[in-house]
GROMACS .gro file of C-alpha atoms in nm:
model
  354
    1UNK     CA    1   5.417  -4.148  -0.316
    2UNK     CA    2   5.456  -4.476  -0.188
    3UNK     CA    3   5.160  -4.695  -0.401
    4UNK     CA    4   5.205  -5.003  -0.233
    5UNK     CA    5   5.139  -4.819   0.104
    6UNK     CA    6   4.898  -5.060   0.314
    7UNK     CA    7   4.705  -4.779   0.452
    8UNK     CA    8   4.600  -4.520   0.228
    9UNK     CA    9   4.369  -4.268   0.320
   10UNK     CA   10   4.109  -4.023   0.069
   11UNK     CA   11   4.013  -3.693   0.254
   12UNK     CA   12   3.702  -3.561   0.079
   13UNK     CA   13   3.653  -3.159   0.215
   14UNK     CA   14   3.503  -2.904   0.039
   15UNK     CA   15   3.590  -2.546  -0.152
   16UNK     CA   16   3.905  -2.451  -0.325
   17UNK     CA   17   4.214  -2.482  -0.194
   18UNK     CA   18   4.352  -2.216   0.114
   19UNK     CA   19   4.015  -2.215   0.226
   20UNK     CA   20   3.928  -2.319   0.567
   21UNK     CA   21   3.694  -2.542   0.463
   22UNK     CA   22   3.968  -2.778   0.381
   23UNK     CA   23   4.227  -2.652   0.623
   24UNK     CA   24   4.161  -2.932   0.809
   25UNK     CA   25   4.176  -3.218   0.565
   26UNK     CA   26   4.519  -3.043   0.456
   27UNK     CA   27   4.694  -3.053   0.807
   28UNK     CA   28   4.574  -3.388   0.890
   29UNK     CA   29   4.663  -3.490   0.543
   30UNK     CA   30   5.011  -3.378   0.539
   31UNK     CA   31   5.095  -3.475   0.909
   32UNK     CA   32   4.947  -3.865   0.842
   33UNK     CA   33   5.200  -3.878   0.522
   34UNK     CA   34   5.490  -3.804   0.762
   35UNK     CA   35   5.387  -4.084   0.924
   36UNK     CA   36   5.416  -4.314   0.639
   37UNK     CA   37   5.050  -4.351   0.526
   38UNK     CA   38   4.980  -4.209   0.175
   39UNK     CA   39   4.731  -3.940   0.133
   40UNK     CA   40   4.508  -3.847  -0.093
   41UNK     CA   41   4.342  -3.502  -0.072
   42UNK     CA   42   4.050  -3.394  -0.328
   43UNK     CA   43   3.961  -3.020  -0.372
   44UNK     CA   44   3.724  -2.743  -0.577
   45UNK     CA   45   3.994  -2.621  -0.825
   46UNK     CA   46   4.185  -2.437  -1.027
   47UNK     CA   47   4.508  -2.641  -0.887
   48UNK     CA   48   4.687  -2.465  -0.654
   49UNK     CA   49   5.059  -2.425  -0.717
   50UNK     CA   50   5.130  -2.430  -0.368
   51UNK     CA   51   5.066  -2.779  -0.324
   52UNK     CA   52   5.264  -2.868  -0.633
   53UNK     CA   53   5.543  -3.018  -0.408
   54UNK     CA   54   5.257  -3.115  -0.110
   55UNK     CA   55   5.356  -3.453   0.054
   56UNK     CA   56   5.003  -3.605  -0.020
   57UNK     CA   57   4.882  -3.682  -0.355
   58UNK     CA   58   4.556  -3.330  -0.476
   59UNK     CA   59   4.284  -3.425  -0.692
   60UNK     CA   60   4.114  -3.164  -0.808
   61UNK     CA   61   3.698  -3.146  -0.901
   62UNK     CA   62   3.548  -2.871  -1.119
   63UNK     CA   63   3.271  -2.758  -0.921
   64UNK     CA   64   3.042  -2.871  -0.604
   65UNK     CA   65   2.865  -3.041  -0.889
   66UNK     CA   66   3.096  -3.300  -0.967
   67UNK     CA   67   3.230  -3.361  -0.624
   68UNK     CA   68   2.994  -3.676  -0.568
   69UNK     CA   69   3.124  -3.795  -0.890
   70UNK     CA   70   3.478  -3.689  -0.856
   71UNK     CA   71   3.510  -3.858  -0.506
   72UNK     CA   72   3.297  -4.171  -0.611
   73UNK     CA   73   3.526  -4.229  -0.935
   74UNK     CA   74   3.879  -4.173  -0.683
   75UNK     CA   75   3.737  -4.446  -0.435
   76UNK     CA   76   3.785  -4.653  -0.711
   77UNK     CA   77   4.069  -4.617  -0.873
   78UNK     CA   78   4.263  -4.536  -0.540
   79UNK     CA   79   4.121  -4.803  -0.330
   80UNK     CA   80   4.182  -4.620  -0.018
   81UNK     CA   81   4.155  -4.852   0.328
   82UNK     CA   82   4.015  -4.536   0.498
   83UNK     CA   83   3.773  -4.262   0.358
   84UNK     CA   84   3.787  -3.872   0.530
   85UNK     CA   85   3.446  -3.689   0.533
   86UNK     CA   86   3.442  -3.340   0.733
   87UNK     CA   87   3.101  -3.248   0.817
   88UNK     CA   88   2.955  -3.502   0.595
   89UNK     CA   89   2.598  -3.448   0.476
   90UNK     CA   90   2.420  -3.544   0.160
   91UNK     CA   91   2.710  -3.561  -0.078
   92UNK     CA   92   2.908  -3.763   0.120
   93UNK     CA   93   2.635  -3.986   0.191
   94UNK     CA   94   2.560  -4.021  -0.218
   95UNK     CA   95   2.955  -4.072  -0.206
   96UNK     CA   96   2.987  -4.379   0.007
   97UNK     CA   97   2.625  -4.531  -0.134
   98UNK     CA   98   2.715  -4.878  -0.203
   99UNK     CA   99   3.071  -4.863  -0.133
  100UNK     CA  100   3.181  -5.009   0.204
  101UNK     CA  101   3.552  -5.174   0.057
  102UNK     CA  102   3.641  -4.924   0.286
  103UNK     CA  103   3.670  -4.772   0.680
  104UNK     CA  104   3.452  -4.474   0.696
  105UNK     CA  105   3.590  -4.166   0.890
  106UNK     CA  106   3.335  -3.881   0.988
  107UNK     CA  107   3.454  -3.574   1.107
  108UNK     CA  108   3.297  -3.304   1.264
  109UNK     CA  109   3.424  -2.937   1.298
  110UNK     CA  110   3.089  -2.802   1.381
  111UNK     CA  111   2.758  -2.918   1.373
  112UNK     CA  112   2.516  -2.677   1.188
  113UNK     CA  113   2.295  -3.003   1.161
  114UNK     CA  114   2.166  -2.992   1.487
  115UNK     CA  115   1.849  -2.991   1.594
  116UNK     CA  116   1.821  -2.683   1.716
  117UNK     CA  117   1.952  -2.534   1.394
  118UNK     CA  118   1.588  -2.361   1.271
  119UNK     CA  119   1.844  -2.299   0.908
  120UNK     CA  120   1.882  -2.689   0.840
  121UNK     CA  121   1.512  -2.696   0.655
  122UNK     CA  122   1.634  -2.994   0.411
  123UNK     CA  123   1.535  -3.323   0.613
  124UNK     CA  124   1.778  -3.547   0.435
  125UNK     CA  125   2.059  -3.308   0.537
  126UNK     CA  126   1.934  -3.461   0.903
  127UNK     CA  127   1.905  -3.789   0.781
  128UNK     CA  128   2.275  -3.819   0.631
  129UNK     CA  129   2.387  -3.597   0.930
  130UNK     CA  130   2.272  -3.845   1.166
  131UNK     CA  131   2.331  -4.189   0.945
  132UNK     CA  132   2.744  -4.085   0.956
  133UNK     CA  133   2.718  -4.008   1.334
  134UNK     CA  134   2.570  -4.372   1.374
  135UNK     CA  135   2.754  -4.588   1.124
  136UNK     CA  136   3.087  -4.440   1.018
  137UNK     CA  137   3.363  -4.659   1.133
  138UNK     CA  138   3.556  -4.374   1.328
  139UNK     CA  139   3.395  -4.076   1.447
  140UNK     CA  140   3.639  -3.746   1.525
  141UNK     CA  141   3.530  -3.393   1.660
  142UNK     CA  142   3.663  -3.056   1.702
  143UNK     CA  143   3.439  -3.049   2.023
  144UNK     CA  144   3.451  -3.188   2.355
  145UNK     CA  145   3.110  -3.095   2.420
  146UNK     CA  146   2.985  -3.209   2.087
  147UNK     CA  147   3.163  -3.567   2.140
  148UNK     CA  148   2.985  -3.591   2.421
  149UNK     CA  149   2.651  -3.479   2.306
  150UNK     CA  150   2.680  -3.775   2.035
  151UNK     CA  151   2.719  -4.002   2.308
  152UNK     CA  152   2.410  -3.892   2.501
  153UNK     CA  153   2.168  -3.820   2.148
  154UNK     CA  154   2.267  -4.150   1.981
  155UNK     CA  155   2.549  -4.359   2.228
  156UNK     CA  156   2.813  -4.301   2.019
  157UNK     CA  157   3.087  -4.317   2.323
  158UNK     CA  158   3.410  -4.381   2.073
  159UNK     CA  159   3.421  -4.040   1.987
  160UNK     CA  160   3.794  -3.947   1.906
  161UNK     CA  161   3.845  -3.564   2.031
  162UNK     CA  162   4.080  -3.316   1.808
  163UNK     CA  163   4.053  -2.991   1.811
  164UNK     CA  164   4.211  -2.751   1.588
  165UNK     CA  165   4.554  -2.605   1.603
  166UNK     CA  166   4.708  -2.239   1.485
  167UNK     CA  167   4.835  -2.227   1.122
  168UNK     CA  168   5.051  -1.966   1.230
  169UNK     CA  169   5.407  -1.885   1.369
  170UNK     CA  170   5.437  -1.639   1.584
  171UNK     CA  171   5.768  -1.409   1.703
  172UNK     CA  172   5.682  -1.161   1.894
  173UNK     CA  173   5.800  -0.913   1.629
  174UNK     CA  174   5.515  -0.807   1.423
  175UNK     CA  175   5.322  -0.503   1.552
  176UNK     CA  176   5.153  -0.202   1.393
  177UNK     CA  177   5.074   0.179   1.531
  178UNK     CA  178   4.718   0.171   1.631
  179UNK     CA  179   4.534   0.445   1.900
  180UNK     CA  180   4.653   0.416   2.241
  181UNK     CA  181   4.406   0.139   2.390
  182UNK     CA  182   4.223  -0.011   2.097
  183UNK     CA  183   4.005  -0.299   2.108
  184UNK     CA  184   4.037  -0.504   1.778
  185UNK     CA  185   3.757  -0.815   1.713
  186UNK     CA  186   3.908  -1.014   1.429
  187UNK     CA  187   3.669  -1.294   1.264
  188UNK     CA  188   3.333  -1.360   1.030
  189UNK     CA  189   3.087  -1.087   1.023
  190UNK     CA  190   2.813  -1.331   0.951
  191UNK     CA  191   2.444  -1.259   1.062
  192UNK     CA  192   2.417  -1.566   1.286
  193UNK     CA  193   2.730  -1.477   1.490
  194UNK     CA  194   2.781  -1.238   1.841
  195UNK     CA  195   3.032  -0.951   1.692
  196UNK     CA  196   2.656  -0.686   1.702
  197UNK     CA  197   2.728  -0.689   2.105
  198UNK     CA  198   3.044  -0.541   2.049
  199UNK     CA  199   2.857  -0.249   1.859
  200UNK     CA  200   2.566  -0.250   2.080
  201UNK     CA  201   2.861  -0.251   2.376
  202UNK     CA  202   2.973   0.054   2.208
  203UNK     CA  203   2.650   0.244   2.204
  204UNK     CA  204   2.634   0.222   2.580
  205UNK     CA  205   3.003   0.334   2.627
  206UNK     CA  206   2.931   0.667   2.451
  207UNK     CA  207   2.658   0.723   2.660
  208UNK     CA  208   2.900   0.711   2.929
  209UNK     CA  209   3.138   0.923   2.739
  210UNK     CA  210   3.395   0.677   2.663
  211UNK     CA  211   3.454   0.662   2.285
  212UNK     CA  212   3.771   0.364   2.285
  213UNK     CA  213   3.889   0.282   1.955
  214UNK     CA  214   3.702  -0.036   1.806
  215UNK     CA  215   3.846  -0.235   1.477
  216UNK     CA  216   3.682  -0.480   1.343
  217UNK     CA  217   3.868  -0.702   1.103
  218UNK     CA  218   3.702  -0.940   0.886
  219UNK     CA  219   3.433  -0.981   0.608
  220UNK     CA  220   3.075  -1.123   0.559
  221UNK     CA  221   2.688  -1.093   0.476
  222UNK     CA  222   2.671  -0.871   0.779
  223UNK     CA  223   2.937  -0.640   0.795
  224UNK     CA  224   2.739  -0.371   0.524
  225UNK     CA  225   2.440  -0.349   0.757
  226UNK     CA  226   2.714  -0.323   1.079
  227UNK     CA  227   2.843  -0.005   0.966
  228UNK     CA  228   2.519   0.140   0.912
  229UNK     CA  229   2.431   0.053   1.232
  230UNK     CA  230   2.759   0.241   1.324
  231UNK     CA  231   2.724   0.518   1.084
  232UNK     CA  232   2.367   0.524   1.211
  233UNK     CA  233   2.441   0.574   1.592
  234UNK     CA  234   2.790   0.794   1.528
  235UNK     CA  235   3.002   0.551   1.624
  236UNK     CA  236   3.340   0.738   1.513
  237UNK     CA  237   3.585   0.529   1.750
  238UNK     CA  238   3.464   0.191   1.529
  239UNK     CA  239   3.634   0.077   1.216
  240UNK     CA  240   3.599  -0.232   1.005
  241UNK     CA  241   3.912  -0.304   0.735
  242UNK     CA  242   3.776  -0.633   0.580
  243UNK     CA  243   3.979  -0.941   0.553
  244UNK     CA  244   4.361  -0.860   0.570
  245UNK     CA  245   4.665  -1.084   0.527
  246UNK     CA  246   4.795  -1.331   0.814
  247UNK     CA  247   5.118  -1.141   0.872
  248UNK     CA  248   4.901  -0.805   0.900
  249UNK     CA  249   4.601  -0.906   1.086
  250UNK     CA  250   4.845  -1.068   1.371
  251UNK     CA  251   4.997  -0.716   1.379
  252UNK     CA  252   4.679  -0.586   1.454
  253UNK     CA  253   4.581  -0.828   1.719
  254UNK     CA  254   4.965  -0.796   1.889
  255UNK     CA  255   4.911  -0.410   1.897
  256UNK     CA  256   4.583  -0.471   2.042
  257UNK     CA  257   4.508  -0.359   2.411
  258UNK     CA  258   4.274  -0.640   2.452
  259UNK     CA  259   4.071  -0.881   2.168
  260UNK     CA  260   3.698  -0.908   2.207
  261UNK     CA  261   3.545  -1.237   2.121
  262UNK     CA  262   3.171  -1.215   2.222
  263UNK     CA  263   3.043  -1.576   2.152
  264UNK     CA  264   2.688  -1.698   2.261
  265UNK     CA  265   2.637  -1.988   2.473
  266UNK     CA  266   2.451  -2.212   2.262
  267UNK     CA  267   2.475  -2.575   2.127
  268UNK     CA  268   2.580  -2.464   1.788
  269UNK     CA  269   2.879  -2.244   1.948
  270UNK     CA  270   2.954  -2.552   2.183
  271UNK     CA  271   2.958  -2.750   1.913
  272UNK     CA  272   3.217  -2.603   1.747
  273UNK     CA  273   3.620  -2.487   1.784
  274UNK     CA  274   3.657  -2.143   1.704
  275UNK     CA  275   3.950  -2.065   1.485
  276UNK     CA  276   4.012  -1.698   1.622
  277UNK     CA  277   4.094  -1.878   1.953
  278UNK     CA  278   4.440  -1.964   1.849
  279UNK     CA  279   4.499  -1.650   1.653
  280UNK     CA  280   4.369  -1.456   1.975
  281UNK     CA  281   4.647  -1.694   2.187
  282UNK     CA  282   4.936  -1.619   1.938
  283UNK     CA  283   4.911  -1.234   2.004
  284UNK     CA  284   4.918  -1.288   2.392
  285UNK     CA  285   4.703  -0.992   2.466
  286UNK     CA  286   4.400  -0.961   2.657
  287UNK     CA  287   4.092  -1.158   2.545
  288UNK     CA  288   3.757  -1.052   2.655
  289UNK     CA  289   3.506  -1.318   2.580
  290UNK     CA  290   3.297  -1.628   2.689
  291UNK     CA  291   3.322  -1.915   2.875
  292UNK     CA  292   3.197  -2.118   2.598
  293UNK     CA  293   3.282  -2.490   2.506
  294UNK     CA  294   3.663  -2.484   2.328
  295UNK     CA  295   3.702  -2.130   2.404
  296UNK     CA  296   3.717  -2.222   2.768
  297UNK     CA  297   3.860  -2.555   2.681
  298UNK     CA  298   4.191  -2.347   2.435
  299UNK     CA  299   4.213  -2.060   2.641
  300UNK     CA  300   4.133  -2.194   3.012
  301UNK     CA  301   4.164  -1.926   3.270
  302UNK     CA  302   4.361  -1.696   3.151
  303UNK     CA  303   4.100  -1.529   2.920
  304UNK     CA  304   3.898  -1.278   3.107
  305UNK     CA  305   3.503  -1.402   3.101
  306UNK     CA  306   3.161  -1.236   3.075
  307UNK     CA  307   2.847  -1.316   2.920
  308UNK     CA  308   2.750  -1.237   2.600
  309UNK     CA  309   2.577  -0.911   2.598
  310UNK     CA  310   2.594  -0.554   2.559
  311UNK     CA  311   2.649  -0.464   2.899
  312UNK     CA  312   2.851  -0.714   3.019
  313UNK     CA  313   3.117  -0.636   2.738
  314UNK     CA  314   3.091  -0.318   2.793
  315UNK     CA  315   3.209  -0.350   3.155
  316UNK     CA  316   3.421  -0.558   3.055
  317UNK     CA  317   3.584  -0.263   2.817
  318UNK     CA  318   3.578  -0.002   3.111
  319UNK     CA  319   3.779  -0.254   3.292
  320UNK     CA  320   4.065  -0.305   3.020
  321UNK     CA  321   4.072   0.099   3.000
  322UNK     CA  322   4.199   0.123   3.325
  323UNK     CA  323   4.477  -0.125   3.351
  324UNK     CA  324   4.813  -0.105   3.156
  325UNK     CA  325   4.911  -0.327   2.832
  326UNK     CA  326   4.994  -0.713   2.944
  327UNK     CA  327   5.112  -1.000   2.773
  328UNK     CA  328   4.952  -1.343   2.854
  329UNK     CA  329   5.049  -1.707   2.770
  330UNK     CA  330   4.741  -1.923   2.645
  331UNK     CA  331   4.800  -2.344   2.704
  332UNK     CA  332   4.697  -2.348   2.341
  333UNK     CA  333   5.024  -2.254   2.202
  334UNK     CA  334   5.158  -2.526   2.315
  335UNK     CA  335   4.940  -2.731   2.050
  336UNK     CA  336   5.066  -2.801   1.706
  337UNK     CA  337   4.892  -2.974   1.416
  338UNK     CA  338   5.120  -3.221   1.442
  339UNK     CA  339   5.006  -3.340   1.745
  340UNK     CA  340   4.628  -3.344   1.624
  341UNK     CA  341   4.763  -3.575   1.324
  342UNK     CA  342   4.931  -3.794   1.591
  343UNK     CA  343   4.578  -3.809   1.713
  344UNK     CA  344   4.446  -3.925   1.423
  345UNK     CA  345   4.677  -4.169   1.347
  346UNK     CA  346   4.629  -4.336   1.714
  347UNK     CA  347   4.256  -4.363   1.666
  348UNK     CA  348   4.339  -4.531   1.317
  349UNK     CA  349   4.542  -4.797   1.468
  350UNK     CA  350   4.342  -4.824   1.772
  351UNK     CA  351   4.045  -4.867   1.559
  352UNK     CA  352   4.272  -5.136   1.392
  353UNK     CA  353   4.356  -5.322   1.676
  354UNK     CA  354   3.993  -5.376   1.824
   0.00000   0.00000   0.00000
């Protein structure tokens, strides 16, 4: 680690390491140290072995509730010229209280904040939301649409777009017997997402008499009351298998006949860049879903589009069942985290320059 580095950059994210709450901080992190800048990353512990031989410099805090205190105390011993907060609300705002020595960057992957988020009760979670929107030195989003809506709720028109990236390599060679025809959603099965339309979708097949098979791969507050909707309604074609492994859940979505991705269209979905999208675009199957902000954006027109509801996606499924297995090629996977750290290190220097 090169100390006497003249930019040096602190990412403050959140969780322990691997999770995608840091992902982010991690990729930009290790593609800005290629570029000569040293990087420091801080993260919920236990250390993670993996990042033993990590090209930027992992400081570890105990638990959320030394975070303020971890990342206060690193500002000043590192003296970093630039300071990384993703989705920063009131911890980063108790974080940078009285420190300005250096460049603030605020970076938003989604923005739960917003004011038409009934779940945000906490007013001061507005209040920091908004004060990093207004006064950070660079402001970066995963969103075009939510770039622009900071430009139009508080004239922020320097907002540096980049969106995410896949994690994942991909060689065509992964695959995995499932049904002829299945239909796989992969994602969080969380009570304020769309992945109930796919059940409700189902209901109204069998009433037609089509019964396709259904998996449903992921894990959250909602999937236990999911299946007893499906237990409930003898939904025998639908399966959920919880979270699996990357190398196993791309099987699953390769073998797919098509991926369903229902996603309302709604400033909170706008507002953010769904990671599934460049999972989805790896396996190079069908993807029924919506033509909502990045999904559109990642997946342009080669997705095939419908809104979010029951009957829509269930049309949507009748028309997969009658056409034969395709492969597709999504412009995302042309897109490489690499080139989202190149991003970030030209709105650096062009923040530097004017």
């Amino acid at each position: 680690m090169n100390r006497s580095a003249s930019q040096r950059i602190l990412f403050c994210s959140h969780g322990v390491s691997g999770s995608t709450l840091n992902l982010r901080a991690r990729k930009l992190a290790e593609g800005l140290s290629r570029r000569d800048w040293e990087c420091h990353v801080m993260l919920q512990g236990p250390p993670d072995s993996s990042l033993t031989d990590a090209k930027f410099k992992v400081h570890y805090f105990s638990s959320s509730k030394r975070q303020v205190f971890t990342a206060r105390r690193l500002v000043r011993r590192i003296l970093p010229t630039h300071v990384h907060f993703l989705n920063p609300m009131l911890a980063a705002r108790a974080t940078v209280l009285g420190e300005r020595r250096h460049l603030i960057i605020g970076d938003w992957e989604d923005w739960h904040t917003n004011p038409e988020n009934p779940s945000i009760r906490n007013p001061f979670q507005r209040q920091a939301d908004r004060w990093f929107i207004k006064n950070a030195d660079i402001v970066t989003t995963c969103s075009l649409s939510l770039a622009q809506e900071f430009n139009r709720r508080y004239f922020r028109n320097d907002v540096c777009y980049i969106p995410y990236a896949s994690t994942l390599g991909y060689t065509g060679a992964s695959s995995i017997s499932l049904p002829s025809k299945t239909f796989v959603f992969m994602g969080s099965i969380r009570p304020h997402w769309n992945h109930r339309t796919i059940l409700e979708a189902a209901v109204l097949l069998k009433a037609a008499g089509v019964q396709p098979s259904i998996i449903m791969i992921g894990d959250g507050a909602d999937r236990a009351p999911c299946e007893q909707f499906v237990r409930h309604n003898r939904l025998s074609n639908v399966s959920f298998t919880g979270r699996l492994d990357d190398e196993t859940m791309m099987a699953h979505l390769r073998s797919a006949h098509a991926l369903l991705f229902p996603i309302e269209d709604n400033l909170l979905n706008r507002s953010r860049c769904p990671f599934k999208v460049f999972h989805y675009a790896l396996a190079r199957r069908p993807i029924i879903t919506s033509a909502v902000g990045e999904v559109l954006q990642h997946l342009g027109d080669r997705a095939y589009y419908v809104p979010t509801d029951a009957q829509s996606f269930a049309k949507a499924i009748l028309h997969h069942l009658s056409i034969p297995p395709q492969d597709i090629d999504y412009p995302c996977n042309c897109s490489s985290w690499d080139d989202r750290s190149q991003a970030l290190a030209d709105a650096l220097e062009k923040h530097a320059i004017g």
